[in-house]
Amino acid sequence: GAALDVFENEPQVPERLRALPQVVLAPHIGSATTETRQGMADLTYANLEAHFAGRPLLSPVPECAS
């Protein structure tokens, strides 16, 4: 089985996937816990603090080639 929360072409989820009895689909809410959201906020703050202090970011995002 599988529990899926993110889909390639949201909000369209392929019917073949939706029809599988061993699959649980969630509406992109997998991170909706108090602990996870607090962790996300803490990481954002820590990255901002590092940036403005001239230190390396904790979770840098690589540049995408256009």
PDB file of N, CA and C in Angstrom:
ATOM      1  N   GLY A   1       0.807  -1.181   0.000  1.00  0.00           N
ATOM      2  CA  GLY A   1       0.000   0.000   0.000  1.00  0.00           C
ATOM      3  C   GLY A   1       0.853   1.249   0.000  1.00  0.00           C
ATOM      4  N   ALA A   2       0.177   2.369  -0.128  1.00  0.00           N
ATOM      5  CA  ALA A   2       0.872   3.656  -0.130  1.00  0.00           C
ATOM      6  C   ALA A   2      -0.073   4.741   0.362  1.00  0.00           C
ATOM      7  N   ALA A   3       0.498   5.716   1.042  1.00  0.00           N
ATOM      8  CA  ALA A   3      -0.227   6.918   1.431  1.00  0.00           C
ATOM      9  C   ALA A   3       0.463   8.075   0.710  1.00  0.00           C
ATOM     10  N   LEU A   4      -0.266   8.783  -0.109  1.00  0.00           N
ATOM     11  CA  LEU A   4       0.310   9.845  -0.945  1.00  0.00           C
ATOM     12  C   LEU A   4      -0.325  11.187  -0.613  1.00  0.00           C
ATOM     13  N   ASP A   5       0.515  12.211  -0.602  1.00  0.00           N
ATOM     14  CA  ASP A   5       0.059  13.539  -0.215  1.00  0.00           C
ATOM     15  C   ASP A   5       0.357  14.599  -1.274  1.00  0.00           C
ATOM     16  N   VAL A   6       1.252  14.321  -2.189  1.00  0.00           N
ATOM     17  CA  VAL A   6       1.649  15.283  -3.212  1.00  0.00           C
ATOM     18  C   VAL A   6       1.554  14.595  -4.566  1.00  0.00           C
ATOM     19  N   PHE A   7       0.998  15.301  -5.537  1.00  0.00           N
ATOM     20  CA  PHE A   7       0.771  14.719  -6.847  1.00  0.00           C
ATOM     21  C   PHE A   7       1.339  15.635  -7.926  1.00  0.00           C
ATOM     22  N   GLU A   8       1.736  15.045  -9.030  1.00  0.00           N
ATOM     23  CA  GLU A   8       2.412  15.789 -10.087  1.00  0.00           C
ATOM     24  C   GLU A   8       1.579  16.942 -10.629  1.00  0.00           C
ATOM     25  N   ASN A   9       0.307  16.719 -10.885  1.00  0.00           N
ATOM     26  CA  ASN A   9      -0.541  17.759 -11.494  1.00  0.00           C
ATOM     27  C   ASN A   9      -1.703  18.127 -10.585  1.00  0.00           C
ATOM     28  N   GLU A  10      -1.379  18.491  -9.357  1.00  0.00           N
ATOM     29  CA  GLU A  10      -2.440  18.858  -8.416  1.00  0.00           C
ATOM     30  C   GLU A  10      -3.262  20.009  -8.973  1.00  0.00           C
ATOM     31  N   PRO A  11      -4.545  20.035  -8.764  1.00  0.00           N
ATOM     32  CA  PRO A  11      -5.334  19.085  -7.968  1.00  0.00           C
ATOM     33  C   PRO A  11      -5.849  17.884  -8.767  1.00  0.00           C
ATOM     34  N   GLN A  12      -5.429  17.735 -10.007  1.00  0.00           N
ATOM     35  CA  GLN A  12      -5.889  16.588 -10.786  1.00  0.00           C
ATOM     36  C   GLN A  12      -5.077  15.352 -10.382  1.00  0.00           C
ATOM     37  N   VAL A  13      -5.779  14.335  -9.897  1.00  0.00           N
ATOM     38  CA  VAL A  13      -5.167  13.066  -9.525  1.00  0.00           C
ATOM     39  C   VAL A  13      -5.695  12.024 -10.506  1.00  0.00           C
ATOM     40  N   PRO A  14      -4.815  11.265 -11.135  1.00  0.00           N
ATOM     41  CA  PRO A  14      -5.275  10.281 -12.120  1.00  0.00           C
ATOM     42  C   PRO A  14      -6.310   9.310 -11.549  1.00  0.00           C
ATOM     43  N   GLU A  15      -7.336   9.047 -12.307  1.00  0.00           N
ATOM     44  CA  GLU A  15      -8.402   8.140 -11.879  1.00  0.00           C
ATOM     45  C   GLU A  15      -7.847   6.757 -11.556  1.00  0.00           C
ATOM     46  N   ARG A  16      -6.872   6.293 -12.330  1.00  0.00           N
ATOM     47  CA  ARG A  16      -6.282   4.969 -12.063  1.00  0.00           C
ATOM     48  C   ARG A  16      -5.674   4.910 -10.663  1.00  0.00           C
ATOM     49  N   LEU A  17      -5.072   5.995 -10.227  1.00  0.00           N
ATOM     50  CA  LEU A  17      -4.495   6.049  -8.886  1.00  0.00           C
ATOM     51  C   LEU A  17      -5.594   6.101  -7.833  1.00  0.00           C
ATOM     52  N   ARG A  18      -6.606   6.907  -8.080  1.00  0.00           N
ATOM     53  CA  ARG A  18      -7.715   7.028  -7.124  1.00  0.00           C
ATOM     54  C   ARG A  18      -8.482   5.727  -6.961  1.00  0.00           C
ATOM     55  N   ALA A  19      -8.460   4.877  -7.959  1.00  0.00           N
ATOM     56  CA  ALA A  19      -9.228   3.635  -7.918  1.00  0.00           C
ATOM     57  C   ALA A  19      -8.519   2.503  -7.176  1.00  0.00           C
ATOM     58  N   LEU A  20      -7.247   2.661  -6.865  1.00  0.00           N
ATOM     59  CA  LEU A  20      -6.502   1.584  -6.211  1.00  0.00           C
ATOM     60  C   LEU A  20      -6.932   1.437  -4.753  1.00  0.00           C
ATOM     61  N   PRO A  21      -7.375   0.241  -4.348  1.00  0.00           N
ATOM     62  CA  PRO A  21      -7.865   0.063  -2.972  1.00  0.00           C
ATOM     63  C   PRO A  21      -6.755   0.128  -1.924  1.00  0.00           C
ATOM     64  N   GLN A  22      -5.513  -0.116  -2.293  1.00  0.00           N
ATOM     65  CA  GLN A  22      -4.422  -0.118  -1.323  1.00  0.00           C
ATOM     66  C   GLN A  22      -3.724   1.235  -1.209  1.00  0.00           C
ATOM     67  N   VAL A  23      -4.317   2.270  -1.794  1.00  0.00           N
ATOM     68  CA  VAL A  23      -3.722   3.608  -1.775  1.00  0.00           C
ATOM     69  C   VAL A  23      -4.626   4.577  -1.010  1.00  0.00           C
ATOM     70  N   VAL A  24      -4.007   5.341  -0.120  1.00  0.00           N
ATOM     71  CA  VAL A  24      -4.721   6.390   0.609  1.00  0.00           C
ATOM     72  C   VAL A  24      -4.208   7.718   0.071  1.00  0.00           C
ATOM     73  N   LEU A  25      -5.113   8.581  -0.351  1.00  0.00           N
ATOM     74  CA  LEU A  25      -4.746   9.883  -0.895  1.00  0.00           C
ATOM     75  C   LEU A  25      -5.160  10.977   0.080  1.00  0.00           C
ATOM     76  N   ALA A  26      -4.266  11.914   0.342  1.00  0.00           N
ATOM     77  CA  ALA A  26      -4.552  13.037   1.231  1.00  0.00           C
ATOM     78  C   ALA A  26      -4.448  14.335   0.433  1.00  0.00           C
ATOM     79  N   PRO A  27      -5.227  15.344   0.805  1.00  0.00           N
ATOM     80  CA  PRO A  27      -5.231  16.605   0.049  1.00  0.00           C
ATOM     81  C   PRO A  27      -4.093  17.549   0.442  1.00  0.00           C
ATOM     82  N   HIS A  28      -2.857  17.096   0.278  1.00  0.00           N
ATOM     83  CA  HIS A  28      -1.664  17.914   0.528  1.00  0.00           C
ATOM     84  C   HIS A  28      -1.655  18.496   1.942  1.00  0.00           C
ATOM     85  N   ILE A  29      -1.915  17.641   2.920  1.00  0.00           N
ATOM     86  CA  ILE A  29      -1.933  18.082   4.320  1.00  0.00           C
ATOM     87  C   ILE A  29      -0.967  17.288   5.200  1.00  0.00           C
ATOM     88  N   GLY A  30      -0.039  16.571   4.596  1.00  0.00           N
ATOM     89  CA  GLY A  30       0.881  15.731   5.351  1.00  0.00           C
ATOM     90  C   GLY A  30       1.730  16.492   6.357  1.00  0.00           C
ATOM     91  N   SER A  31       1.966  17.760   6.112  1.00  0.00           N
ATOM     92  CA  SER A  31       2.784  18.541   7.058  1.00  0.00           C
ATOM     93  C   SER A  31       1.937  19.328   8.050  1.00  0.00           C
ATOM     94  N   ALA A  32       0.647  19.083   8.074  1.00  0.00           N
ATOM     95  CA  ALA A  32      -0.250  19.893   8.910  1.00  0.00           C
ATOM     96  C   ALA A  32      -0.328  19.383  10.345  1.00  0.00           C
ATOM     97  N   THR A  33       0.841  19.348  11.016  1.00  0.00           N
ATOM     98  CA  THR A  33       0.849  19.062  12.448  1.00  0.00           C
ATOM     99  C   THR A  33       1.487  20.255  13.140  1.00  0.00           C
ATOM    100  N   THR A  34       1.172  20.449  14.368  1.00  0.00           N
ATOM    101  CA  THR A  34       1.747  21.562  15.120  1.00  0.00           C
ATOM    102  C   THR A  34       3.265  21.458  15.156  1.00  0.00           C
ATOM    103  N   GLU A  35       3.776  20.245  15.396  1.00  0.00           N
ATOM    104  CA  GLU A  35       5.217  20.055  15.490  1.00  0.00           C
ATOM    105  C   GLU A  35       5.918  20.343  14.163  1.00  0.00           C
ATOM    106  N   THR A  36       5.348  19.870  13.067  1.00  0.00           N
ATOM    107  CA  THR A  36       5.977  20.096  11.767  1.00  0.00           C
ATOM    108  C   THR A  36       5.939  21.566  11.387  1.00  0.00           C
ATOM    109  N   ARG A  37       4.808  22.207  11.572  1.00  0.00           N
ATOM    110  CA  ARG A  37       4.709  23.633  11.229  1.00  0.00           C
ATOM    111  C   ARG A  37       5.632  24.474  12.109  1.00  0.00           C
ATOM    112  N   GLN A  38       5.783  24.106  13.387  1.00  0.00           N
ATOM    113  CA  GLN A  38       6.709  24.835  14.255  1.00  0.00           C
ATOM    114  C   GLN A  38       8.136  24.634  13.774  1.00  0.00           C
ATOM    115  N   GLY A  39       8.472  23.408  13.369  1.00  0.00           N
ATOM    116  CA  GLY A  39       9.804  23.133  12.832  1.00  0.00           C
ATOM    117  C   GLY A  39      10.084  23.928  11.568  1.00  0.00           C
ATOM    118  N   MET A  40       9.073  24.053  10.708  1.00  0.00           N
ATOM    119  CA  MET A  40       9.215  24.835   9.480  1.00  0.00           C
ATOM    120  C   MET A  40       9.465  26.307   9.807  1.00  0.00           C
ATOM    121  N   ALA A  41       8.721  26.822  10.775  1.00  0.00           N
ATOM    122  CA  ALA A  41       8.888  28.221  11.180  1.00  0.00           C
ATOM    123  C   ALA A  41      10.271  28.431  11.803  1.00  0.00           C
ATOM    124  N   ASP A  42      10.707  27.497  12.639  1.00  0.00           N
ATOM    125  CA  ASP A  42      12.023  27.610  13.278  1.00  0.00           C
ATOM    126  C   ASP A  42      13.141  27.593  12.236  1.00  0.00           C
ATOM    127  N   LEU A  43      13.025  26.730  11.238  1.00  0.00           N
ATOM    128  CA  LEU A  43      14.040  26.651  10.191  1.00  0.00           C
ATOM    129  C   LEU A  43      14.065  27.938   9.361  1.00  0.00           C
ATOM    130  N   THR A  44      12.894  28.476   9.058  1.00  0.00           N
ATOM    131  CA  THR A  44      12.821  29.740   8.316  1.00  0.00           C
ATOM    132  C   THR A  44      13.529  30.850   9.092  1.00  0.00           C
ATOM    133  N   TYR A  45      13.230  30.937  10.375  1.00  0.00           N
ATOM    134  CA  TYR A  45      13.858  31.959  11.209  1.00  0.00           C
ATOM    135  C   TYR A  45      15.374  31.763  11.265  1.00  0.00           C
ATOM    136  N   ALA A  46      15.811  30.519  11.440  1.00  0.00           N
ATOM    137  CA  ALA A  46      17.248  30.242  11.523  1.00  0.00           C
ATOM    138  C   ALA A  46      17.951  30.591  10.212  1.00  0.00           C
ATOM    139  N   ASN A  47      17.314  30.323   9.081  1.00  0.00           N
ATOM    140  CA  ASN A  47      17.900  30.691   7.786  1.00  0.00           C
ATOM    141  C   ASN A  47      17.977  32.206   7.628  1.00  0.00           C
ATOM    142  N   LEU A  48      16.940  32.906   8.029  1.00  0.00           N
ATOM    143  CA  LEU A  48      16.974  34.368   7.949  1.00  0.00           C
ATOM    144  C   LEU A  48      18.054  34.942   8.854  1.00  0.00           C
ATOM    145  N   GLU A  49      18.137  34.408  10.058  1.00  0.00           N
ATOM    146  CA  GLU A  49      19.155  34.861  11.002  1.00  0.00           C
ATOM    147  C   GLU A  49      20.560  34.633  10.427  1.00  0.00           C
ATOM    148  N   ALA A  50      20.794  33.453   9.855  1.00  0.00           N
ATOM    149  CA  ALA A  50      22.095  33.149   9.260  1.00  0.00           C
ATOM    150  C   ALA A  50      22.388  34.083   8.092  1.00  0.00           C
ATOM    151  N   HIS A  51      21.402  34.297   7.236  1.00  0.00           N
ATOM    152  CA  HIS A  51      21.591  35.177   6.071  1.00  0.00           C
ATOM    153  C   HIS A  51      22.021  36.573   6.491  1.00  0.00           C
ATOM    154  N   PHE A  52      21.284  37.157   7.420  1.00  0.00           N
ATOM    155  CA  PHE A  52      21.583  38.532   7.808  1.00  0.00           C
ATOM    156  C   PHE A  52      22.836  38.647   8.664  1.00  0.00           C
ATOM    157  N   ALA A  53      23.317  37.524   9.207  1.00  0.00           N
ATOM    158  CA  ALA A  53      24.568  37.527   9.961  1.00  0.00           C
ATOM    159  C   ALA A  53      25.757  37.176   9.067  1.00  0.00           C
ATOM    160  N   GLY A  54      25.475  36.905   7.770  1.00  0.00           N
ATOM    161  CA  GLY A  54      26.538  36.581   6.840  1.00  0.00           C
ATOM    162  C   GLY A  54      27.061  35.152   6.976  1.00  0.00           C
ATOM    163  N   ARG A  55      26.285  34.273   7.599  1.00  0.00           N
ATOM    164  CA  ARG A  55      26.685  32.877   7.751  1.00  0.00           C
ATOM    165  C   ARG A  55      26.000  32.025   6.686  1.00  0.00           C
ATOM    166  N   PRO A  56      26.518  30.819   6.421  1.00  0.00           N
ATOM    167  CA  PRO A  56      25.859  29.934   5.462  1.00  0.00           C
ATOM    168  C   PRO A  56      24.459  29.550   5.943  1.00  0.00           C
ATOM    169  N   LEU A  57      23.567  29.413   4.987  1.00  0.00           N
ATOM    170  CA  LEU A  57      22.198  29.004   5.319  1.00  0.00           C
ATOM    171  C   LEU A  57      22.167  27.556   5.775  1.00  0.00           C
ATOM    172  N   LEU A  58      21.228  27.230   6.629  1.00  0.00           N
ATOM    173  CA  LEU A  58      21.072  25.860   7.097  1.00  0.00           C
ATOM    174  C   LEU A  58      20.512  24.965   6.005  1.00  0.00           C
ATOM    175  N   SER A  59      19.640  25.510   5.163  1.00  0.00           N
ATOM    176  CA  SER A  59      19.028  24.700   4.096  1.00  0.00           C
ATOM    177  C   SER A  59      18.954  25.509   2.802  1.00  0.00           C
ATOM    178  N   PRO A  60      20.118  25.727   2.170  1.00  0.00           N
ATOM    179  CA  PRO A  60      20.113  26.518   0.940  1.00  0.00           C
ATOM    180  C   PRO A  60      19.390  25.775  -0.188  1.00  0.00           C
ATOM    181  N   VAL A  61      18.787  26.545  -1.061  1.00  0.00           N
ATOM    182  CA  VAL A  61      18.108  25.990  -2.233  1.00  0.00           C
ATOM    183  C   VAL A  61      18.982  26.295  -3.435  1.00  0.00           C
ATOM    184  N   PRO A  62      19.424  25.250  -4.151  1.00  0.00           N
ATOM    185  CA  PRO A  62      20.285  25.503  -5.305  1.00  0.00           C
ATOM    186  C   PRO A  62      19.551  26.271  -6.388  1.00  0.00           C
ATOM    187  N   GLU A  63      20.277  27.086  -7.124  1.00  0.00           N
ATOM    188  CA  GLU A  63      19.678  27.820  -8.230  1.00  0.00           C
ATOM    189  C   GLU A  63      19.293  26.875  -9.331  1.00  0.00           C
ATOM    190  N   CYS A  64      18.174  27.150  -9.966  1.00  0.00           N
ATOM    191  CA  CYS A  64      17.712  26.335 -11.088  1.00  0.00           C
ATOM    192  C   CYS A  64      18.199  26.948 -12.387  1.00  0.00           C
ATOM    193  N   ALA A  65      18.609  26.102 -13.299  1.00  0.00           N
ATOM    194  CA  ALA A  65      18.999  26.581 -14.621  1.00  0.00           C
ATOM    195  C   ALA A  65      17.736  26.834 -15.427  1.00  0.00           C
ATOM    196  N   SER A  66      17.643  27.982 -16.050  1.00  0.00           N
ATOM    197  CA  SER A  66      16.442  28.323 -16.835  1.00  0.00           C
ATOM    198  C   SER A  66      16.571  27.844 -18.243  1.00  0.00           C
TER     199      SER A  66
END
